[in-house]
Tab-separated table of C-alpha atoms in Angstrom:
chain	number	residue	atom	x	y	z
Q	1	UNK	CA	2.162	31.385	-24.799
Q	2	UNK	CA	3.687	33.867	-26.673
Q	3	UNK	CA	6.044	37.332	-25.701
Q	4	UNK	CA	4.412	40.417	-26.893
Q	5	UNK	CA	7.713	42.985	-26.845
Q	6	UNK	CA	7.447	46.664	-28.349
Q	7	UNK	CA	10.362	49.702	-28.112
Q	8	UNK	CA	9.385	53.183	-27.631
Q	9	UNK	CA	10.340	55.852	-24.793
Q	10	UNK	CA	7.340	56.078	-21.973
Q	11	UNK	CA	3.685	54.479	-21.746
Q	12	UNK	CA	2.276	51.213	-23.437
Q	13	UNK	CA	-1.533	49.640	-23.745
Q	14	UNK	CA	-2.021	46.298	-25.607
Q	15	UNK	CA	-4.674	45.347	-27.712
Q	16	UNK	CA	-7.216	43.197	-27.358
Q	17	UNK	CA	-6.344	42.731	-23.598
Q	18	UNK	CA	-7.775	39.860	-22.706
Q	19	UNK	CA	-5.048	37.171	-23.605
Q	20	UNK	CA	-2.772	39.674	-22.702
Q	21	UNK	CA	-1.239	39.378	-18.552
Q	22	UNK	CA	-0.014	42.692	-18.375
Q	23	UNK	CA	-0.997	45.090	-21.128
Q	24	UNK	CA	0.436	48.270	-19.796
Q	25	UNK	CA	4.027	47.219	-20.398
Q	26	UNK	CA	6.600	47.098	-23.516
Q	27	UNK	CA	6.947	42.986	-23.046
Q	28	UNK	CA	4.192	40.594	-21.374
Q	29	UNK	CA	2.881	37.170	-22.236
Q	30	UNK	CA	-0.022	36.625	-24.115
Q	31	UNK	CA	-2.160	33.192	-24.309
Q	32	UNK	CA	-4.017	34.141	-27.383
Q	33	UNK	CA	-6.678	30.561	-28.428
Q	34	UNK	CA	-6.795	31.966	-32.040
Q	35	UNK	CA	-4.924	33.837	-34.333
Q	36	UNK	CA	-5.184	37.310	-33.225
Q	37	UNK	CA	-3.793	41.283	-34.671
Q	38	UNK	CA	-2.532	42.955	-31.560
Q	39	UNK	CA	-2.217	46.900	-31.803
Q	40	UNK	CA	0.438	48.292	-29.062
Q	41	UNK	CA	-0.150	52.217	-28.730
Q	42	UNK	CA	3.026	54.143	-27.136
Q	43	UNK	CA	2.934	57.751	-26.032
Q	44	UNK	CA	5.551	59.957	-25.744
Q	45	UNK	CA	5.648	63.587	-25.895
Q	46	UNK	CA	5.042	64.591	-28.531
Q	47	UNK	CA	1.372	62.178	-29.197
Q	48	UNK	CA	0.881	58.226	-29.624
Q	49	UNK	CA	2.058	56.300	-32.368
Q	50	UNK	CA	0.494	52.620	-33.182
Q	51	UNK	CA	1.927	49.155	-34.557
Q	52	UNK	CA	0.977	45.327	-34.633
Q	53	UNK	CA	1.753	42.072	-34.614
Q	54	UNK	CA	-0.118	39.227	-35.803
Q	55	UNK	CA	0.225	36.176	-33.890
Q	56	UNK	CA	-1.058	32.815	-35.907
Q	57	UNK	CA	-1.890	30.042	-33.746
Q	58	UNK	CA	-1.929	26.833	-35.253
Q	59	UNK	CA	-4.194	24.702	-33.501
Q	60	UNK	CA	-3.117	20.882	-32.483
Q	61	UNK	CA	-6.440	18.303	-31.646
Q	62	UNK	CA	-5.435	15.048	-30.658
Q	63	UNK	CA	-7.807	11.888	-29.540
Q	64	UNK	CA	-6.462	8.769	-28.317
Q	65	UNK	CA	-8.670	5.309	-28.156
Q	66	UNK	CA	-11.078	5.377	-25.498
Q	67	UNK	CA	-10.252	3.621	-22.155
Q	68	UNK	CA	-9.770	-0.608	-23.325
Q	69	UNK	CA	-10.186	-3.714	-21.213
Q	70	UNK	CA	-7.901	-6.781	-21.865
Q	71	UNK	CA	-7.653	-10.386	-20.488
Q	72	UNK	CA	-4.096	-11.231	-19.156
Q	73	UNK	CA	-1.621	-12.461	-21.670
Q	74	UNK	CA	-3.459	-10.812	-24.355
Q	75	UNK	CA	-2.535	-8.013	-27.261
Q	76	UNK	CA	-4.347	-4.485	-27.363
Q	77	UNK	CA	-3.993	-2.271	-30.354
Q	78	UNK	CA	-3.431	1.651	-28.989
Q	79	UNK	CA	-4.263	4.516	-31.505
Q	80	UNK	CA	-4.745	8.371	-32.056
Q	81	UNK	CA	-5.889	10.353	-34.617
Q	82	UNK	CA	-5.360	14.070	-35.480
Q	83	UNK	CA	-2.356	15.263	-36.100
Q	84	UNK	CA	1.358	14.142	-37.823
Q	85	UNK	CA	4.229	12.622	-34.736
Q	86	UNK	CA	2.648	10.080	-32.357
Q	87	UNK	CA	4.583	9.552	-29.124
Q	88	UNK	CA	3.611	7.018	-27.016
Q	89	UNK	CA	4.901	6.134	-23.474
Q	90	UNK	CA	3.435	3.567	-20.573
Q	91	UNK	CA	4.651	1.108	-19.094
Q	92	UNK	CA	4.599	-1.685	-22.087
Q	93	UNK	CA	7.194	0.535	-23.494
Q	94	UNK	CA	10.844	0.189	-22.445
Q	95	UNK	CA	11.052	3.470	-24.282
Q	96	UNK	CA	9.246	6.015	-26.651
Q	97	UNK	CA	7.389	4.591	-29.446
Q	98	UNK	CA	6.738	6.524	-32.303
Q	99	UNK	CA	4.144	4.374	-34.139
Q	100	UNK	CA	0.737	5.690	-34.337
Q	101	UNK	CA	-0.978	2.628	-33.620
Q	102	UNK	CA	1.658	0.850	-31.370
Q	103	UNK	CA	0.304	-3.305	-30.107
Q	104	UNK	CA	1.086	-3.911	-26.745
Q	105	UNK	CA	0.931	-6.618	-24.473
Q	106	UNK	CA	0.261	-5.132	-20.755
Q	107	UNK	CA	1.049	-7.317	-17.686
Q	108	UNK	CA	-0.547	-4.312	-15.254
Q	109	UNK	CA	-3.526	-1.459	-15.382
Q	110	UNK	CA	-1.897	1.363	-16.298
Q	111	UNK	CA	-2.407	5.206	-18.107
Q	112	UNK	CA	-0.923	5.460	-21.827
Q	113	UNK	CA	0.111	8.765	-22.634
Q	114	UNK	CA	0.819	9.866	-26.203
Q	115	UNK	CA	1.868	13.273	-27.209
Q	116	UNK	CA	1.280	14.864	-30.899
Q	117	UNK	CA	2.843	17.334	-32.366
Q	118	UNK	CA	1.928	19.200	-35.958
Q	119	UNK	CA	4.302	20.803	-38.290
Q	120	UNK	CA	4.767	24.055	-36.389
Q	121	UNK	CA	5.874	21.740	-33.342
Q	122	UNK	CA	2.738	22.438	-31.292
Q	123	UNK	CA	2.139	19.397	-29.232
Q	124	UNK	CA	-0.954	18.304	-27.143
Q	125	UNK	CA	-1.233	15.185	-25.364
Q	126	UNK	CA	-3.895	12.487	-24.489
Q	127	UNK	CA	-4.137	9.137	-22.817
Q	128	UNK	CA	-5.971	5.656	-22.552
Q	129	UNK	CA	-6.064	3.576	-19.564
Q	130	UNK	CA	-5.636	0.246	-20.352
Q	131	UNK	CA	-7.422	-2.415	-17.466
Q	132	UNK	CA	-5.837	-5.877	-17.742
Q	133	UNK	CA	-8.471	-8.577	-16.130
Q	134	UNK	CA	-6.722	-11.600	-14.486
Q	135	UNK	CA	-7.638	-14.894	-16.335
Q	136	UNK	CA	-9.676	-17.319	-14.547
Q	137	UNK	CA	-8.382	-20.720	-13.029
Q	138	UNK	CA	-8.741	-24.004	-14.720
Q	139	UNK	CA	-7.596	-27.453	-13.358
Q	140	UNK	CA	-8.547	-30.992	-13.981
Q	141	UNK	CA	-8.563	-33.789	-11.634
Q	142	UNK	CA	-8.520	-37.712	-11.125
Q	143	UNK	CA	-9.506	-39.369	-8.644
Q	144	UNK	CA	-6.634	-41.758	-8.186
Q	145	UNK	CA	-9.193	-45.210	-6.939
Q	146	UNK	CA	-11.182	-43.966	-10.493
Q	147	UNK	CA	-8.194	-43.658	-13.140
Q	148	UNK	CA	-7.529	-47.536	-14.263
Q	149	UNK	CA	-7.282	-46.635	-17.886
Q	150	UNK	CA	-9.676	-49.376	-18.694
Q	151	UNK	CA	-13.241	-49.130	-17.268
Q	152	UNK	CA	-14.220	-45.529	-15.982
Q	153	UNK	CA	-12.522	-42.594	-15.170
Q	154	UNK	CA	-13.942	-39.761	-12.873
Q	155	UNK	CA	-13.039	-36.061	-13.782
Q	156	UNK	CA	-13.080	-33.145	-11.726
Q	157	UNK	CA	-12.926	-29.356	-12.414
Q	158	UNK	CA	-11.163	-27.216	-10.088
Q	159	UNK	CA	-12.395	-23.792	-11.581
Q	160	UNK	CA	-12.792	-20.290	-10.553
Q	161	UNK	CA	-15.756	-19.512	-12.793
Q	162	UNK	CA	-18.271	-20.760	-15.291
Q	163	UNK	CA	-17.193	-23.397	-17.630
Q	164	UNK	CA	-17.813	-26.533	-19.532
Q	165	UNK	CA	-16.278	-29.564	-20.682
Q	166	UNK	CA	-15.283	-30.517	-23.816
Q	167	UNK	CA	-14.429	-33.561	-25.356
Q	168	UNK	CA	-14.499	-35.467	-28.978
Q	169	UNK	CA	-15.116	-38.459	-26.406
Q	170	UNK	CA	-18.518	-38.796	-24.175
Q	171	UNK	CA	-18.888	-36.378	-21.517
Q	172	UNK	CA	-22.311	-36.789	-19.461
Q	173	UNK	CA	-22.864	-33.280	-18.142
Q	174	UNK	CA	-20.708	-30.718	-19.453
Q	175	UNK	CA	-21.352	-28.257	-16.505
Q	176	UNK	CA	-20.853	-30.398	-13.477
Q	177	UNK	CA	-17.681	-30.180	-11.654
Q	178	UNK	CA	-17.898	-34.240	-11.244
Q	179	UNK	CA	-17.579	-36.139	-14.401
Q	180	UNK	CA	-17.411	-40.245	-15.051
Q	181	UNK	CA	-16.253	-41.084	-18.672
Q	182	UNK	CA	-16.303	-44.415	-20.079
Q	183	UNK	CA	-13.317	-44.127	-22.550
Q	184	UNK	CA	-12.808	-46.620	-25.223
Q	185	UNK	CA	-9.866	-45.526	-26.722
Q	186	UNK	CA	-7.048	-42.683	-25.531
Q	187	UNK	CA	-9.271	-39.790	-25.136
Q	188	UNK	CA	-8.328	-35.540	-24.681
Q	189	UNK	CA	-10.884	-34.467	-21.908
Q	190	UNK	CA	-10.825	-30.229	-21.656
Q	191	UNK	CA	-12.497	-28.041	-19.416
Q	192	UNK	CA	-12.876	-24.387	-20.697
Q	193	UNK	CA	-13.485	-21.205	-18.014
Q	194	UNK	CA	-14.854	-18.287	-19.140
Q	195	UNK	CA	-15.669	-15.392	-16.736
Q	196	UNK	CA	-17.719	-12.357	-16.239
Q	197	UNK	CA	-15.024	-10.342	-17.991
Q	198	UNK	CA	-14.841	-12.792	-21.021
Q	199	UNK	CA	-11.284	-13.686	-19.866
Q	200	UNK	CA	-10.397	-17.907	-20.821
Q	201	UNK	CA	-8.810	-20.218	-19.500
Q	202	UNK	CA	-8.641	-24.072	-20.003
Q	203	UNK	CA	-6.743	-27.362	-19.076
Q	204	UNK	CA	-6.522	-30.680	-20.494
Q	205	UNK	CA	-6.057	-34.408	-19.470
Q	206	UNK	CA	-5.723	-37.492	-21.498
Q	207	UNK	CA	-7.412	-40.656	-20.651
């Protein structure tokens, strides 16, 4: 927006006037979308007389990252691109953050907002919404009448998704939520989740 203003003694027409709110009066706004010559012609009297103004609008694009998906606990990289002053605000940031490509680590969902601004101090903003996907649950468990630390030990897998065990030791199926091992020697038994979202989780149990 932009003030058009002009001094004379009686009637007023703005040109061109379609930017222009009101261009039958000394001062009006004008919303001109490129850099524009307006002519004001005043009458009085004694004829019209003509002057202009040239109004330069210095254009401001600004793109932030496209919409991102991250597993609890984990870091996302924001970014934009197109102009010179990044400001960034959500709810990762206790306040402001200047840097163009700020890491976060979100605990909710939320909209990122970040406002440019050129050299003329035109600003535009833009946002990404950030999903955070809760992790999957991972658990092992012993069967107490099982665990005697020296013949066989029965493991089970209290997950919330797909998974598999995993063990430098012998594991006899490593999808079945049951397992028997035979460990010879102290022996790190993990059970890794993965979901439909590609969020992890895991636990571990020695035997």
């Amino acid at each position: 927006r932009v003030e058009l203003n002009a001094e004379s003694t009686e009637g007023y027409e703005w040109f061109p006037k379609e930017p222009i709110l009101d261009p039958f009066v000394s001062n009006t706004p004008a919303y001109p979308e490129e850099t524009t010559y307006f002519i004001v012609k005043a009458e009085n009297g004694c004829g019209s007389v003509f002057d202009t103004v040239i109004v330069i609008v210095d254009p401001i694009q600004i793109d932030a990252v496209v919409d991102i998906a991250v597993c609890e606990g984990d870091t996302v990289r924001l970014g934009a691109e197109g102009t010179y002053v990044y400001v960034w605000e959500g709810p990762a940031f206790s306040s402001p953050n200047y840097n163009q490509y700020p890491v976060i680590r979100p605990e909710e969902s939320a909209w990122y907002k970040v406002t440019g601004q050129n050299l003329n101090g035109c600003t535009r903003a833009d946002s990404t919404f950030v999903t955070v996907f809760q992790n999957p649950t991972a658990e092992i468990t012993t069967k107490l009448d099982t665990f005697t630390g020296l013949t066989n030990i029965e493991l089970v897998a209290n997950v919330s998704s797909n998974f598999t065990w995993v063990s430098e030791g012998y594991i006899p199926c490593d999808t079945c939520d049951t397992i028997t091992v035979y460990p010879l020697k102290k022996t790190i038994y993990y059970v890794r989740a993965i979901d439909s979202n590609g969020c992890i989780a895991t636990d571990s149990i020695h035997a």
